[in-house]
Tab-separated table of C-alpha atoms in Angstrom:
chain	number	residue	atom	x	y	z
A	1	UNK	CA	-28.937	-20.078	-74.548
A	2	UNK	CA	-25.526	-19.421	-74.819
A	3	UNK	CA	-25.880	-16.186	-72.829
A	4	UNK	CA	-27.461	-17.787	-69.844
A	5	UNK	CA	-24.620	-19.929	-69.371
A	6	UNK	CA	-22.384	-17.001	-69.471
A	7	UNK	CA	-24.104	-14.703	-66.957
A	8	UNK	CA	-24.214	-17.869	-64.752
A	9	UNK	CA	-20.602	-18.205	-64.972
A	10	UNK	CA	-20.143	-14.414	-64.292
A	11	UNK	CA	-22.189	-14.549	-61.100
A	12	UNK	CA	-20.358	-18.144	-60.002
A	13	UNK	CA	-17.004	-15.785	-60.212
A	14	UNK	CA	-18.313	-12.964	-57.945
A	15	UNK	CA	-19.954	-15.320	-55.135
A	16	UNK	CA	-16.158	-16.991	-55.093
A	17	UNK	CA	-15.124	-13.726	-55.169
A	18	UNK	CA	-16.826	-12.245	-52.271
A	19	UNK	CA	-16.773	-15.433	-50.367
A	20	UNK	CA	-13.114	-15.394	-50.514
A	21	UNK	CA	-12.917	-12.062	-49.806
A	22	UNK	CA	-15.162	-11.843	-46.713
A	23	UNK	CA	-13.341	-15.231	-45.438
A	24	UNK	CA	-9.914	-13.433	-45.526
A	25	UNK	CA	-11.780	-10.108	-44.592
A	26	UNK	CA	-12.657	-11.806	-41.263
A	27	UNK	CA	-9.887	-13.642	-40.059
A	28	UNK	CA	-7.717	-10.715	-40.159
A	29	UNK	CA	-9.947	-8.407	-38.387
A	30	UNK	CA	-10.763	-10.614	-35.879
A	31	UNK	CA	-7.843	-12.558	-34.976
A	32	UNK	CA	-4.519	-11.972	-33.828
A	33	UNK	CA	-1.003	-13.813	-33.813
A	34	UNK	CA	-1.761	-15.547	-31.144
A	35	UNK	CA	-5.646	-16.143	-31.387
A	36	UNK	CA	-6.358	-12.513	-29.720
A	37	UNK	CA	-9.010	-10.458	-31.029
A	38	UNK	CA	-7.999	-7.599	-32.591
A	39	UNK	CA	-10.361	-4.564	-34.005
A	40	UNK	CA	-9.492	-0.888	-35.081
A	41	UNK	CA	-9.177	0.223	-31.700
A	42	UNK	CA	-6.240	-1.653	-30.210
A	43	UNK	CA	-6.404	-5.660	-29.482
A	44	UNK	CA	-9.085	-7.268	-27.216
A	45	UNK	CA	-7.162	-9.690	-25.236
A	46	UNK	CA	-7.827	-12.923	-23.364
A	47	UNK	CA	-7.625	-10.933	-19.902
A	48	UNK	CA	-10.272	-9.975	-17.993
A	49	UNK	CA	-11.606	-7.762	-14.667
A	50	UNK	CA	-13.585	-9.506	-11.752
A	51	UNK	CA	-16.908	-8.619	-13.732
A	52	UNK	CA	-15.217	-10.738	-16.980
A	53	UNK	CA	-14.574	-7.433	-18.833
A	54	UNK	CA	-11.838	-7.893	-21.885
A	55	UNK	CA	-8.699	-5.800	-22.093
A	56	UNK	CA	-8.541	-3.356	-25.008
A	57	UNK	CA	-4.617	-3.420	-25.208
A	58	UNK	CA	-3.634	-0.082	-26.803
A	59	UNK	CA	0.147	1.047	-27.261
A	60	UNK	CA	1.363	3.015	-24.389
A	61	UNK	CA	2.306	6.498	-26.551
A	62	UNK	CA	-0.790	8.045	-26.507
A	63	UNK	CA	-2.448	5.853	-24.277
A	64	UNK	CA	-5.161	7.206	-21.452
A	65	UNK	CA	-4.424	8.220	-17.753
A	66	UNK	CA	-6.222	8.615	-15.083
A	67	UNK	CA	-5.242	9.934	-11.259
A	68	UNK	CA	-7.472	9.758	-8.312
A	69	UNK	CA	-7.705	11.673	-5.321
A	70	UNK	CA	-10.063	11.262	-2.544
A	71	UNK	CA	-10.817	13.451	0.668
A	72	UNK	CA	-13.321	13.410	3.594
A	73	UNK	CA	-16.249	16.035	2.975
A	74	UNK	CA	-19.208	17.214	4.583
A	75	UNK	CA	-22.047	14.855	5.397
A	76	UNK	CA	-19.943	11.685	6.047
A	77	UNK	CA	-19.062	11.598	2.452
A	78	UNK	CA	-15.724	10.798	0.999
A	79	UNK	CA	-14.980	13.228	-2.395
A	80	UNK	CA	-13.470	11.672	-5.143
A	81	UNK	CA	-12.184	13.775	-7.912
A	82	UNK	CA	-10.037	12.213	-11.130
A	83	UNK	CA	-8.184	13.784	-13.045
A	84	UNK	CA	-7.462	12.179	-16.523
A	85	UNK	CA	-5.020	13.165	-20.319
A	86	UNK	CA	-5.362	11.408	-22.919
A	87	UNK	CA	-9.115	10.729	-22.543
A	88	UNK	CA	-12.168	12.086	-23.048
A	89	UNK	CA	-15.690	10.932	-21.254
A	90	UNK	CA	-18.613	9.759	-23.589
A	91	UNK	CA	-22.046	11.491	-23.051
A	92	UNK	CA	-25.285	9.246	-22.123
A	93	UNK	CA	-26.708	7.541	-25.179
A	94	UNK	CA	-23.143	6.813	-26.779
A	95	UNK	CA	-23.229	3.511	-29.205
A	96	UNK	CA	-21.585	0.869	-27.197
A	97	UNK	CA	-18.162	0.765	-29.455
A	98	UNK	CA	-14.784	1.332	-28.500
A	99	UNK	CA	-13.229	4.391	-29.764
A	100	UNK	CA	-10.097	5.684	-29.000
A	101	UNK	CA	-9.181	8.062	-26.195
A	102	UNK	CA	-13.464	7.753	-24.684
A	103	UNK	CA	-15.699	6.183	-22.718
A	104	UNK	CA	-16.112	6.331	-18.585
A	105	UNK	CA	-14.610	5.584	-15.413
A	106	UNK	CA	-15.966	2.849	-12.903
A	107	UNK	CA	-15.331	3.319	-9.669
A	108	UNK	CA	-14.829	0.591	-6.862
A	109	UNK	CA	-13.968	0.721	-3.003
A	110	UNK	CA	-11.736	-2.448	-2.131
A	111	UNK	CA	-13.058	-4.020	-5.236
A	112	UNK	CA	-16.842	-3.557	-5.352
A	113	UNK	CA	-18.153	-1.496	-8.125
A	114	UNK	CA	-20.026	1.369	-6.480
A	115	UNK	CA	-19.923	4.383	-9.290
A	116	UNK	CA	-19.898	4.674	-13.126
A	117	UNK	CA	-18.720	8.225	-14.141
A	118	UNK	CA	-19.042	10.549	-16.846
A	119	UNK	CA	-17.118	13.207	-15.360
A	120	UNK	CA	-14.551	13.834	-13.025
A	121	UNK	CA	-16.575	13.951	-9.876
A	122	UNK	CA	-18.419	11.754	-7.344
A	123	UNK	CA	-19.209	11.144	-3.542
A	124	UNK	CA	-18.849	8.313	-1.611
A	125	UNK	CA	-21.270	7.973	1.175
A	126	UNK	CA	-19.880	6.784	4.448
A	127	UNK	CA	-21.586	3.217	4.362
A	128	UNK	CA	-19.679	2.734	1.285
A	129	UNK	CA	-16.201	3.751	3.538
A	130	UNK	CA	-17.125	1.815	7.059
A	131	UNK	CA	-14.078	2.447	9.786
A	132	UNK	CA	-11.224	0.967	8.463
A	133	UNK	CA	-8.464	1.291	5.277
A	134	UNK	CA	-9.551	1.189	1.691
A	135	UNK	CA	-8.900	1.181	-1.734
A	136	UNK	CA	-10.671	3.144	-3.734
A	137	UNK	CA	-9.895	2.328	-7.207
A	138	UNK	CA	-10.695	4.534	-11.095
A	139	UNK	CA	-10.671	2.529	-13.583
A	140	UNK	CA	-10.733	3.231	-17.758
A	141	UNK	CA	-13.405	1.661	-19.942
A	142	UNK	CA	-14.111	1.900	-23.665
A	143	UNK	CA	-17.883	2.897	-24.466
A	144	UNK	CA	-18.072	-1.007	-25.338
A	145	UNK	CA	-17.594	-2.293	-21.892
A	146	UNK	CA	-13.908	-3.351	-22.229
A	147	UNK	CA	-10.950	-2.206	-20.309
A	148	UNK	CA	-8.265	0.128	-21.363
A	149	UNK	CA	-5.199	-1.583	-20.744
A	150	UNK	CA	-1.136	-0.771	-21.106
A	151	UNK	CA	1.124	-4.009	-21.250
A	152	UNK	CA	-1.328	-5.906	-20.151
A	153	UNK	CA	-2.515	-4.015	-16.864
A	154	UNK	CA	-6.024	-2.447	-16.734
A	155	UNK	CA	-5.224	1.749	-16.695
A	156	UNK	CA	-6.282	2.703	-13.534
A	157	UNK	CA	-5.400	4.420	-10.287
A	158	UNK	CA	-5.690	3.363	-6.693
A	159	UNK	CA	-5.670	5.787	-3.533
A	160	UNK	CA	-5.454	4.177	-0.014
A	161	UNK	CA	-8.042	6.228	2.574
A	162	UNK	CA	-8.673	5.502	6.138
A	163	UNK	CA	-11.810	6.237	7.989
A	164	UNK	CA	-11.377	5.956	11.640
A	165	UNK	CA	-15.174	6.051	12.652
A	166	UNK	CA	-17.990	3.695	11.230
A	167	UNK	CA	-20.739	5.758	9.134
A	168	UNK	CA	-22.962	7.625	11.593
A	169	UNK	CA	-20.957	8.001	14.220
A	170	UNK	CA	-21.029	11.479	15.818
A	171	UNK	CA	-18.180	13.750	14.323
A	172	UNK	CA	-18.967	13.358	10.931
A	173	UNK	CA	-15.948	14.254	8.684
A	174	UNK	CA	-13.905	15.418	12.123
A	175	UNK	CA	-13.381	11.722	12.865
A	176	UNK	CA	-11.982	10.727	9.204
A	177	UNK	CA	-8.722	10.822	8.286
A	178	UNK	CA	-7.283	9.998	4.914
A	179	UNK	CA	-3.797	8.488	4.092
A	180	UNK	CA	-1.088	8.820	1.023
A	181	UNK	CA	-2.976	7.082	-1.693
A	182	UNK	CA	-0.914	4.217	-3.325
A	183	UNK	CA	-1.173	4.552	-7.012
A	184	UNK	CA	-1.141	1.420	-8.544
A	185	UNK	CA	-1.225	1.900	-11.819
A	186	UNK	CA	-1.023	5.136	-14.570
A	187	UNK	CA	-0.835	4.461	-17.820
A	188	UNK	CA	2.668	3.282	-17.907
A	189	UNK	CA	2.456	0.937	-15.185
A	190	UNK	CA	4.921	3.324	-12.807
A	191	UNK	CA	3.998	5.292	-9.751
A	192	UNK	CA	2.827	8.399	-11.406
A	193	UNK	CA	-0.351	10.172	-12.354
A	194	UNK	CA	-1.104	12.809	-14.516
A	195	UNK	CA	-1.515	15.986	-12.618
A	196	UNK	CA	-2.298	16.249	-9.039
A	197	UNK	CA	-4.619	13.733	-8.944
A	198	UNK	CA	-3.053	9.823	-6.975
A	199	UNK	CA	-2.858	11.183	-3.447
A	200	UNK	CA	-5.523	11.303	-0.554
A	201	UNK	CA	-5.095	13.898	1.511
């Protein structure tokens, strides 16, 4: 009988051992000095976008950029090219984790979601771009939904177009002009943008 009691002890000492373990495991994989949420891949933080996205905070050496740069085309369409370092997009079908340096770009005129990339490359359709200034805005997002952010600030880049007809009117392209873009945010929370990309013309 003796050695019942014994291998009972033995397993009583690994379930307190484990227990104890996973307890500490968890708290300090999941939490943060100041109740953040932290993970391998930079900090998930409190902040959010419009569509309640968190913030993966990730240091700024090393961190992603993107640059935008939009232009009338053909059709009544607006072109919108990025042009990104640091980063790499994530093919369809990638598991829904946050890895560093991946994932896609949304892309949103005066606010409004209208594009998810995988690339570099999209068109805007004039209905999207009605007469009138806009923002057309690229912004980074893990493969997990969150946004890659600097200091605090979502990475992204913001150009400033102008269309001066309304979709369908005749002249097509001929009557669109586009401004300087503003860019609002690169990385480091400055003015600049890697490469060419941050300017309409």
């Amino acid at each position: 009988m003796s050695w019942t009691r014994g291998l009972f002890a033995a397993l009583a000492v690994c379930v307190l051992l484990l227990t104890g373990s996973a307890g500490c495991g968890s708290s300090a994989a999941h939490e943060g000095k100041n109740g953040e949420s932290t993970s391998p891949v930079g900090k998930v933080l409190d902040d959010t976008d419009k569509e309640g996205r968190h913030y993966r905070e990730v240091q700024k050496k090393g961190a992603p950029e993107v640059g935008i740069q939009v232009q009338p085309d053909t059709g009544d369409t607006w072109d919108v090219r990025l042009a990104v370092r640091n980063f790499h997009f994530s093919p369809v079908g990638t598991k829904p984790r946050a890895t560093a340096g991946r994932g896609v770009a949304y892309v949103f005129v005066d606010d409004r979601l209208v594009s998810r990339l995988r690339g570099l490359n999209c068109r805007l359709p004039a209905r999207l771009v009605p007469r009138g200034t806009h923002h057309v805005t690229a912004r980074l997002y893990a493969d997990d939904g969150t946004v890659w952010a600097v200091k605090g600030r979502p990475i992204e880049s913001t150009a400033d177009i102008t269309a001066s007809q309304a979709a369908g009117t005749p002249g097509g392209p001929s009557g669109t002009t586009a401004l300087s873009a503003t860019d609002r945010y690169a990385r480091s929370g400055g003015r600049g943008s890697p490469e060419r990309a941050g300017k309409a013309s």
